[in-house]
Amino acid sequence: MVPFVLNNALTLEKLGKVIRQRRKQLNLTLEDIESVTGISRKTLIKLEKGGDVRFSTLTTVISFLGLRLDLTEQSKKLLEGQEETGDGDWY
């Protein structure tokens, strides 16, 4: 699997570009991905353009393309409760 580090600079648009580049690198069409994953061509286009899609859709496509999302050390600390996330209020 090819790692793709998830960090603060990551945006949906950047992630979409990475997914599109990887798809083209593998010489796959949107139809190829649709036929295997069941994710519609319309949704795949939306994903590649940086649109908001379901997390399960994102992870399915990433996995199919041999990519993975990695959390940074800072993110891992947040998940483990070792770093302050702000004032503690949730709204």
mmCIF file with all atom_site columns, C-alpha atoms in Angstrom:
data_model
loop_
_atom_site.group_PDB
_atom_site.id
_atom_site.type_symbol
_atom_site.label_atom_id
_atom_site.label_alt_id
_atom_site.label_comp_id
_atom_site.label_asym_id
_atom_site.label_entity_id
_atom_site.label_seq_id
_atom_site.pdbx_PDB_ins_code
_atom_site.Cartn_x
_atom_site.Cartn_y
_atom_site.Cartn_z
_atom_site.occupancy
_atom_site.B_iso_or_equiv
_atom_site.pdbx_formal_charge
_atom_site.auth_seq_id
_atom_site.auth_comp_id
_atom_site.auth_asym_id
_atom_site.auth_atom_id
_atom_site.pdbx_PDB_model_num
ATOM 1  C CA . MET A 1 1  ? 0.000   0.000  0.000   1.00 0.00 ? 1  MET A CA 1
ATOM 2  C CA . VAL A 1 2  ? 1.110   3.527  -0.741  1.00 0.00 ? 2  VAL A CA 1
ATOM 3  C CA . PRO A 1 3  ? 0.892   5.705  2.382   1.00 0.00 ? 3  PRO A CA 1
ATOM 4  C CA . PHE A 1 4  ? -0.752  9.097  2.237   1.00 0.00 ? 4  PHE A CA 1
ATOM 5  C CA . VAL A 1 5  ? -0.210  11.089 5.416   1.00 0.00 ? 5  VAL A CA 1
ATOM 6  C CA . LEU A 1 6  ? -3.264  12.783 6.857   1.00 0.00 ? 6  LEU A CA 1
ATOM 7  C CA . ASN A 1 7  ? -2.283  16.141 8.306   1.00 0.00 ? 7  ASN A CA 1
ATOM 8  C CA . ASN A 1 8  ? -3.641  19.639 8.830   1.00 0.00 ? 8  ASN A CA 1
ATOM 9  C CA . ALA A 1 9  ? -2.759  20.684 5.279   1.00 0.00 ? 9  ALA A CA 1
ATOM 10 C CA . LEU A 1 10 ? -4.944  17.998 3.749   1.00 0.00 ? 10 LEU A CA 1
ATOM 11 C CA . THR A 1 11 ? -8.097  19.177 2.053   1.00 0.00 ? 11 THR A CA 1
ATOM 12 C CA . LEU A 1 12 ? -10.736 17.244 0.176   1.00 0.00 ? 12 LEU A CA 1
ATOM 13 C CA . GLU A 1 13 ? -9.515  18.893 -3.019  1.00 0.00 ? 13 GLU A CA 1
ATOM 14 C CA . LYS A 1 14 ? -5.936  17.698 -2.451  1.00 0.00 ? 14 LYS A CA 1
ATOM 15 C CA . LEU A 1 15 ? -7.141  14.233 -1.549  1.00 0.00 ? 15 LEU A CA 1
ATOM 16 C CA . GLY A 1 16 ? -9.254  14.130 -4.702  1.00 0.00 ? 16 GLY A CA 1
ATOM 17 C CA . LYS A 1 17 ? -6.213  15.029 -6.790  1.00 0.00 ? 17 LYS A CA 1
ATOM 18 C CA . VAL A 1 18 ? -4.185  12.231 -5.198  1.00 0.00 ? 18 VAL A CA 1
ATOM 19 C CA . ILE A 1 19 ? -6.972  9.744  -5.893  1.00 0.00 ? 19 ILE A CA 1
ATOM 20 C CA . ARG A 1 20 ? -7.262  10.869 -9.523  1.00 0.00 ? 20 ARG A CA 1
ATOM 21 C CA . GLN A 1 21 ? -3.484  10.707 -10.042 1.00 0.00 ? 21 GLN A CA 1
ATOM 22 C CA . ARG A 1 22 ? -3.340  7.208  -8.554  1.00 0.00 ? 22 ARG A CA 1
ATOM 23 C CA . ARG A 1 23 ? -6.259  6.028  -10.708 1.00 0.00 ? 23 ARG A CA 1
ATOM 24 C CA . LYS A 1 24 ? -4.528  7.304  -13.834 1.00 0.00 ? 24 LYS A CA 1
ATOM 25 C CA . GLN A 1 25 ? -1.209  5.803  -12.690 1.00 0.00 ? 25 GLN A CA 1
ATOM 26 C CA . LEU A 1 26 ? -2.964  2.432  -12.557 1.00 0.00 ? 26 LEU A CA 1
ATOM 27 C CA . ASN A 1 27 ? -4.562  3.058  -15.984 1.00 0.00 ? 27 ASN A CA 1
ATOM 28 C CA . LEU A 1 28 ? -8.049  2.706  -14.528 1.00 0.00 ? 28 LEU A CA 1
ATOM 29 C CA . THR A 1 29 ? -11.178 4.443  -15.732 1.00 0.00 ? 29 THR A CA 1
ATOM 30 C CA . LEU A 1 30 ? -13.990 5.648  -13.528 1.00 0.00 ? 30 LEU A CA 1
ATOM 31 C CA . GLU A 1 31 ? -16.052 2.852  -15.021 1.00 0.00 ? 31 GLU A CA 1
ATOM 32 C CA . ASP A 1 32 ? -13.444 0.295  -13.903 1.00 0.00 ? 32 ASP A CA 1
ATOM 33 C CA . ILE A 1 33 ? -13.748 1.485  -10.307 1.00 0.00 ? 33 ILE A CA 1
ATOM 34 C CA . GLU A 1 34 ? -17.542 1.659  -10.537 1.00 0.00 ? 34 GLU A CA 1
ATOM 35 C CA . SER A 1 35 ? -17.814 -1.914 -11.802 1.00 0.00 ? 35 SER A CA 1
ATOM 36 C CA . VAL A 1 36 ? -15.738 -3.323 -8.948  1.00 0.00 ? 36 VAL A CA 1
ATOM 37 C CA . THR A 1 37 ? -16.800 -1.117 -6.022  1.00 0.00 ? 37 THR A CA 1
ATOM 38 C CA . GLY A 1 38 ? -20.377 -0.292 -6.973  1.00 0.00 ? 38 GLY A CA 1
ATOM 39 C CA . ILE A 1 39 ? -19.692 3.411  -6.398  1.00 0.00 ? 39 ILE A CA 1
ATOM 40 C CA . SER A 1 40 ? -21.337 5.466  -9.135  1.00 0.00 ? 40 SER A CA 1
ATOM 41 C CA . ARG A 1 41 ? -19.305 7.339  -11.720 1.00 0.00 ? 41 ARG A CA 1
ATOM 42 C CA . LYS A 1 42 ? -21.017 10.552 -10.576 1.00 0.00 ? 42 LYS A CA 1
ATOM 43 C CA . THR A 1 43 ? -19.831 10.022 -6.988  1.00 0.00 ? 43 THR A CA 1
ATOM 44 C CA . LEU A 1 44 ? -16.309 9.158  -8.155  1.00 0.00 ? 44 LEU A CA 1
ATOM 45 C CA . ILE A 1 45 ? -16.150 12.386 -10.163 1.00 0.00 ? 45 ILE A CA 1
ATOM 46 C CA . LYS A 1 46 ? -17.351 14.291 -7.114  1.00 0.00 ? 46 LYS A CA 1
ATOM 47 C CA . LEU A 1 47 ? -14.644 12.647 -4.989  1.00 0.00 ? 47 LEU A CA 1
ATOM 48 C CA . GLU A 1 48 ? -11.877 13.416 -7.485  1.00 0.00 ? 48 GLU A CA 1
ATOM 49 C CA . LYS A 1 49 ? -12.999 17.055 -7.637  1.00 0.00 ? 49 LYS A CA 1
ATOM 50 C CA . GLY A 1 50 ? -12.787 17.401 -3.864  1.00 0.00 ? 50 GLY A CA 1
ATOM 51 C CA . GLY A 1 51 ? -16.475 17.104 -3.138  1.00 0.00 ? 51 GLY A CA 1
ATOM 52 C CA . ASP A 1 52 ? -17.879 15.895 0.145   1.00 0.00 ? 52 ASP A CA 1
ATOM 53 C CA . VAL A 1 53 ? -18.624 12.162 0.050   1.00 0.00 ? 53 VAL A CA 1
ATOM 54 C CA . ARG A 1 54 ? -19.314 9.548  2.704   1.00 0.00 ? 54 ARG A CA 1
ATOM 55 C CA . PHE A 1 55 ? -16.279 8.376  4.631   1.00 0.00 ? 55 PHE A CA 1
ATOM 56 C CA . SER A 1 56 ? -17.084 4.782  3.693   1.00 0.00 ? 56 SER A CA 1
ATOM 57 C CA . THR A 1 57 ? -16.994 5.769  0.013   1.00 0.00 ? 57 THR A CA 1
ATOM 58 C CA . LEU A 1 58 ? -13.644 7.467  0.490   1.00 0.00 ? 58 LEU A CA 1
ATOM 59 C CA . THR A 1 59 ? -12.111 4.495  2.287   1.00 0.00 ? 59 THR A CA 1
ATOM 60 C CA . THR A 1 60 ? -13.459 2.038  -0.292  1.00 0.00 ? 60 THR A CA 1
ATOM 61 C CA . VAL A 1 61 ? -11.861 3.959  -3.161  1.00 0.00 ? 61 VAL A CA 1
ATOM 62 C CA . ILE A 1 62 ? -8.603  4.507  -1.290  1.00 0.00 ? 62 ILE A CA 1
ATOM 63 C CA . SER A 1 63 ? -8.356  0.820  -0.478  1.00 0.00 ? 63 SER A CA 1
ATOM 64 C CA . PHE A 1 64 ? -9.213  -0.221 -4.039  1.00 0.00 ? 64 PHE A CA 1
ATOM 65 C CA . LEU A 1 65 ? -6.427  2.018  -5.373  1.00 0.00 ? 65 LEU A CA 1
ATOM 66 C CA . GLY A 1 66 ? -3.902  0.598  -2.919  1.00 0.00 ? 66 GLY A CA 1
ATOM 67 C CA . LEU A 1 67 ? -3.684  3.809  -0.913  1.00 0.00 ? 67 LEU A CA 1
ATOM 68 C CA . ARG A 1 68 ? -4.140  4.331  2.804   1.00 0.00 ? 68 ARG A CA 1
ATOM 69 C CA . LEU A 1 69 ? -4.645  7.255  5.153   1.00 0.00 ? 69 LEU A CA 1
ATOM 70 C CA . ASP A 1 70 ? -2.122  7.591  7.947   1.00 0.00 ? 70 ASP A CA 1
ATOM 71 C CA . LEU A 1 71 ? -2.574  9.741  11.003  1.00 0.00 ? 71 LEU A CA 1
ATOM 72 C CA . THR A 1 72 ? 0.264   12.016 12.064  1.00 0.00 ? 72 THR A CA 1
ATOM 73 C CA . GLU A 1 73 ? 1.765   11.756 15.530  1.00 0.00 ? 73 GLU A CA 1
ATOM 74 C CA . GLN A 1 74 ? -0.227  14.835 16.561  1.00 0.00 ? 74 GLN A CA 1
ATOM 75 C CA . SER A 1 75 ? -3.462  13.163 15.472  1.00 0.00 ? 75 SER A CA 1
ATOM 76 C CA . LYS A 1 76 ? -2.540  9.973  17.302  1.00 0.00 ? 76 LYS A CA 1
ATOM 77 C CA . LYS A 1 77 ? -1.964  11.973 20.486  1.00 0.00 ? 77 LYS A CA 1
ATOM 78 C CA . LEU A 1 78 ? -5.374  13.602 20.104  1.00 0.00 ? 78 LEU A CA 1
ATOM 79 C CA . LEU A 1 79 ? -7.015  10.203 19.760  1.00 0.00 ? 79 LEU A CA 1
ATOM 80 C CA . GLU A 1 80 ? -5.180  8.957  22.826  1.00 0.00 ? 80 GLU A CA 1
ATOM 81 C CA . GLY A 1 81 ? -6.182  12.055 24.818  1.00 0.00 ? 81 GLY A CA 1
ATOM 82 C CA . GLN A 1 82 ? -2.598  13.163 25.333  1.00 0.00 ? 82 GLN A CA 1
ATOM 83 C CA . GLU A 1 83 ? -2.971  16.595 23.804  1.00 0.00 ? 83 GLU A CA 1
ATOM 84 C CA . GLU A 1 84 ? -5.333  19.450 24.537  1.00 0.00 ? 84 GLU A CA 1
ATOM 85 C CA . THR A 1 85 ? -7.951  20.025 21.854  1.00 0.00 ? 85 THR A CA 1
ATOM 86 C CA . GLY A 1 86 ? -8.986  23.520 22.907  1.00 0.00 ? 86 GLY A CA 1
ATOM 87 C CA . ASP A 1 87 ? -11.187 24.797 25.720  1.00 0.00 ? 87 ASP A CA 1
ATOM 88 C CA . GLY A 1 88 ? -12.978 21.501 26.132  1.00 0.00 ? 88 GLY A CA 1
ATOM 89 C CA . ASP A 1 89 ? -16.393 22.824 25.122  1.00 0.00 ? 89 ASP A CA 1
ATOM 90 C CA . TRP A 1 90 ? -18.306 20.981 22.423  1.00 0.00 ? 90 TRP A CA 1
ATOM 91 C CA . TYR A 1 91 ? -21.232 22.582 20.666  1.00 0.00 ? 91 TYR A CA 1
#
